[in-house]
PDB file of C-alpha atoms in Angstrom:
ATOM      1  CA  MET A   5      -7.626 -18.391  -6.019  1.00 63.00           C
ATOM      2  CA  SER A   6      -4.220 -19.919  -6.358  1.00 71.00           C
ATOM      3  CA  GLU A   7      -1.135 -20.352  -4.232  1.00 84.00           C
ATOM      4  CA  ASN A   8      -0.042 -16.865  -5.332  1.00 91.00           C
ATOM      5  CA  THR A   9      -3.199 -14.984  -4.335  1.00 95.00           C
ATOM      6  CA  ILE A  10      -5.168 -15.027  -1.115  1.00 96.00           C
ATOM      7  CA  ALA A  11      -8.923 -14.728  -0.668  1.00 97.00           C
ATOM      8  CA  VAL A  12      -9.801 -12.099   1.912  1.00 98.00           C
ATOM      9  CA  SER A  13     -13.186 -11.701   3.586  1.00 98.00           C
ATOM     10  CA  ASP A  14     -14.603  -8.611   5.272  1.00 98.00           C
ATOM     11  CA  ASP A  15     -13.705 -10.128   8.652  1.00 98.00           C
ATOM     12  CA  GLN A  16     -10.089 -10.880   7.632  1.00 97.00           C
ATOM     13  CA  PHE A  17      -9.404  -7.581   5.851  1.00 98.00           C
ATOM     14  CA  LYS A  18      -7.912  -5.724   8.810  1.00 97.00           C
ATOM     15  CA  LYS A  19      -5.562  -8.555   9.770  1.00 97.00           C
ATOM     16  CA  LEU A  20      -4.488  -9.683   6.276  1.00 97.00           C
ATOM     17  CA  VAL A  21      -4.348  -6.323   4.488  1.00 98.00           C
ATOM     18  CA  LEU A  22      -4.210  -3.379   6.883  1.00 98.00           C
ATOM     19  CA  GLU A  23      -1.840  -5.063   9.357  1.00 97.00           C
ATOM     20  CA  SER A  24       0.365  -6.706   6.695  1.00 96.00           C
ATOM     21  CA  LYS A  25       4.105  -6.056   6.956  1.00 95.00           C
ATOM     22  CA  GLU A  26       4.422  -5.973   3.159  1.00 95.00           C
ATOM     23  CA  PRO A  27       2.419  -4.057   0.553  1.00 97.00           C
ATOM     24  CA  VAL A  28      -0.863  -5.692  -0.500  1.00 98.00           C
ATOM     25  CA  LEU A  29      -2.498  -5.375  -3.910  1.00 98.00           C
ATOM     26  CA  VAL A  30      -6.219  -5.957  -3.388  1.00 98.00           C
ATOM     27  CA  ASP A  31      -8.380  -7.011  -6.335  1.00 98.00           C
ATOM     28  CA  PHE A  32     -12.072  -6.283  -5.797  1.00 98.00           C
ATOM     29  CA  TRP A  33     -13.847  -8.703  -8.150  1.00 98.00           C
ATOM     30  CA  ALA A  34     -16.929 -10.852  -8.762  1.00 97.00           C
ATOM     31  CA  GLU A  35     -17.511 -14.251 -10.353  1.00 96.00           C
ATOM     32  CA  TRP A  36     -19.709 -12.770 -13.108  1.00 97.00           C
ATOM     33  CA  CYS A  37     -17.198 -10.059 -14.115  1.00 97.00           C
ATOM     34  CA  GLY A  38     -15.510 -10.730 -17.483  1.00 96.00           C
ATOM     35  CA  PRO A  39     -12.676  -8.176 -17.098  1.00 96.00           C
ATOM     36  CA  CYS A  40     -11.993  -9.588 -13.604  1.00 97.00           C
ATOM     37  CA  LYS A  41     -11.426 -13.016 -15.142  1.00 96.00           C
ATOM     38  CA  MET A  42      -9.199 -11.462 -17.821  1.00 95.00           C
ATOM     39  CA  ILE A  43      -6.747  -9.985 -15.301  1.00 96.00           C
ATOM     40  CA  ALA A  44      -6.762 -12.937 -12.868  1.00 95.00           C
ATOM     41  CA  PRO A  45      -3.829 -14.767 -14.566  1.00 95.00           C
ATOM     42  CA  ALA A  46      -1.727 -11.567 -14.579  1.00 95.00           C
ATOM     43  CA  LEU A  47      -2.457 -10.981 -10.890  1.00 96.00           C
ATOM     44  CA  ASP A  48      -1.506 -14.574 -10.160  1.00 95.00           C
ATOM     45  CA  GLU A  49       1.835 -14.096 -11.959  1.00 95.00           C
ATOM     46  CA  ILE A  50       2.476 -10.796 -10.150  1.00 95.00           C
ATOM     47  CA  GLY A  51       1.757 -12.592  -6.878  1.00 94.00           C
ATOM     48  CA  ALA A  52       4.285 -15.299  -7.768  1.00 95.00           C
ATOM     49  CA  GLU A  53       6.936 -12.780  -8.842  1.00 93.00           C
ATOM     50  CA  GLY A  54       6.378 -10.632  -5.754  1.00 91.00           C
ATOM     51  CA  LYS A  55       6.563 -13.433  -3.166  1.00 90.00           C
ATOM     52  CA  GLY A  56       7.987 -12.011   0.054  1.00 91.00           C
ATOM     53  CA  LYS A  57       7.737  -8.410  -1.198  1.00 94.00           C
ATOM     54  CA  LEU A  58       4.075  -8.070  -2.247  1.00 96.00           C
ATOM     55  CA  THR A  59       0.877  -9.921  -1.395  1.00 96.00           C
ATOM     56  CA  VAL A  60      -1.945 -10.161  -3.931  1.00 97.00           C
ATOM     57  CA  ALA A  61      -5.343 -10.442  -2.253  1.00 98.00           C
ATOM     58  CA  LYS A  62      -8.793 -10.877  -3.771  1.00 98.00           C
ATOM     59  CA  VAL A  63     -12.061  -9.649  -2.254  1.00 98.00           C
ATOM     60  CA  ASN A  64     -15.238 -11.058  -3.793  1.00 98.00           C
ATOM     61  CA  ILE A  65     -17.634  -8.088  -3.649  1.00 98.00           C
ATOM     62  CA  ASP A  66     -20.765 -10.281  -3.719  1.00 98.00           C
ATOM     63  CA  GLU A  67     -19.675 -12.307  -0.684  1.00 98.00           C
ATOM     64  CA  ASN A  68     -18.029  -9.378   1.144  1.00 98.00           C
ATOM     65  CA  PRO A  69     -19.999  -6.143   0.616  1.00 97.00           C
ATOM     66  CA  ARG A  70     -18.655  -4.222   3.613  1.00 98.00           C
ATOM     67  CA  THR A  71     -15.028  -3.733   2.520  1.00 98.00           C
ATOM     68  CA  PRO A  72     -15.762  -2.506  -1.039  1.00 97.00           C
ATOM     69  CA  ASN A  73     -18.214  -0.031   0.477  1.00 97.00           C
ATOM     70  CA  ASP A  74     -15.567   1.180   2.953  1.00 97.00           C
ATOM     71  CA  TYR A  75     -13.218   1.979   0.057  1.00 97.00           C
ATOM     72  CA  ALA A  76     -15.865   3.422  -2.321  1.00 96.00           C
ATOM     73  CA  VAL A  77     -15.469   0.660  -4.908  1.00 97.00           C
ATOM     74  CA  ARG A  78     -18.022   1.501  -7.605  1.00 95.00           C
ATOM     75  CA  GLY A  79     -16.824  -0.601 -10.545  1.00 96.00           C
ATOM     76  CA  ILE A  80     -14.887  -3.817 -10.915  1.00 97.00           C
ATOM     77  CA  PRO A  81     -12.219  -4.858 -11.259  1.00 98.00           C
ATOM     78  CA  THR A  82     -10.881  -2.231  -8.874  1.00 98.00           C
ATOM     79  CA  LEU A  83      -7.333  -2.662  -7.647  1.00 98.00           C
ATOM     80  CA  ILE A  84      -6.198  -0.846  -4.525  1.00 98.00           C
ATOM     81  CA  LEU A  85      -2.583  -0.958  -3.440  1.00 98.00           C
ATOM     82  CA  PHE A  86      -2.134  -0.790   0.338  1.00 98.00           C
ATOM     83  CA  LYS A  87       1.145   0.056   2.030  1.00 96.00           C
ATOM     84  CA  ASP A  88       1.576   0.348   5.808  1.00 95.00           C
ATOM     85  CA  GLY A  89      -2.173  -0.117   6.276  1.00 95.00           C
ATOM     86  CA  ALA A  90      -3.244   2.717   3.983  1.00 97.00           C
ATOM     87  CA  PRO A  91      -4.381   2.824   0.356  1.00 97.00           C
ATOM     88  CA  VAL A  92      -1.669   4.439  -1.790  1.00 96.00           C
ATOM     89  CA  ALA A  93      -3.104   3.928  -5.289  1.00 96.00           C
ATOM     90  CA  THR A  94      -6.310   2.850  -7.004  1.00 97.00           C
ATOM     91  CA  GLN A  95      -6.873   1.551 -10.519  1.00 96.00           C
ATOM     92  CA  THR A  96     -10.215   0.565 -12.043  1.00 96.00           C
ATOM     93  CA  GLY A  97     -10.599  -1.635 -15.085  1.00 95.00           C
ATOM     94  CA  ALA A  98      -8.622  -4.362 -16.796  1.00 94.00           C
ATOM     95  CA  MET A  99      -5.178  -3.804 -18.262  1.00 94.00           C
ATOM     96  CA  PRO A 100      -2.394  -5.986 -19.662  1.00 94.00           C
ATOM     97  CA  LYS A 101       0.057  -7.571 -17.227  1.00 94.00           C
ATOM     98  CA  SER A 102       2.908  -5.298 -18.348  1.00 95.00           C
ATOM     99  CA  GLN A 103       0.864  -2.171 -17.543  1.00 96.00           C
ATOM    100  CA  LEU A 104      -0.401  -3.633 -14.286  1.00 95.00           C
ATOM    101  CA  LYS A 105       3.122  -4.543 -13.175  1.00 94.00           C
ATOM    102  CA  ALA A 106       4.476  -1.095 -14.150  1.00 95.00           C
ATOM    103  CA  TRP A 107       1.635   0.586 -12.224  1.00 95.00           C
ATOM    104  CA  VAL A 108       2.405  -1.436  -9.068  1.00 94.00           C
ATOM    105  CA  GLN A 109       6.157  -0.813  -9.345  1.00 92.00           C
ATOM    106  CA  SER A 110       5.672   2.933  -9.896  1.00 94.00           C
ATOM    107  CA  LYS A 111       3.611   3.169  -6.703  1.00 91.00           C
ATOM    108  CA  LEU A 112       5.986   1.125  -4.566  1.00 87.00           C
ATOM    109  CA  GLY A 113       9.124   2.886  -5.779  1.00 75.00           C
TER     110      GLY A 113
END
C-alpha cells in the first residue's frame, strides 16, 4: 500500500467502502498475482490524482475471503467501483493507466 491507497479488510469494508462519502475504486488482488502487481502503480497514481474525489482501496483476497465472495470475484485483479454504497461498475484484468483512468471517469460522469 501507499499513502494514495488504503488496505481494507473484510471487517472494515462496510465502513470504509460502503459508507464512504466519495466513490471508492476497490482492487481485489493477491500477493502472488502478476497482473495485480502490474496495475498497482497506476492505481496508486489514480489515488493521488483523485484525492478528495475518489478513494482507491485494496482488498487482499487471501487475507480477506469474505468480501470477494460477497461480490462474486472469480478472477484477479478485479476492480469494482462503488458509489453511494453500491457497485456501479466492474472490470477484470490488467489494463494500462490511461484505459483504467478513462474507465473510472466514464462511470463517474
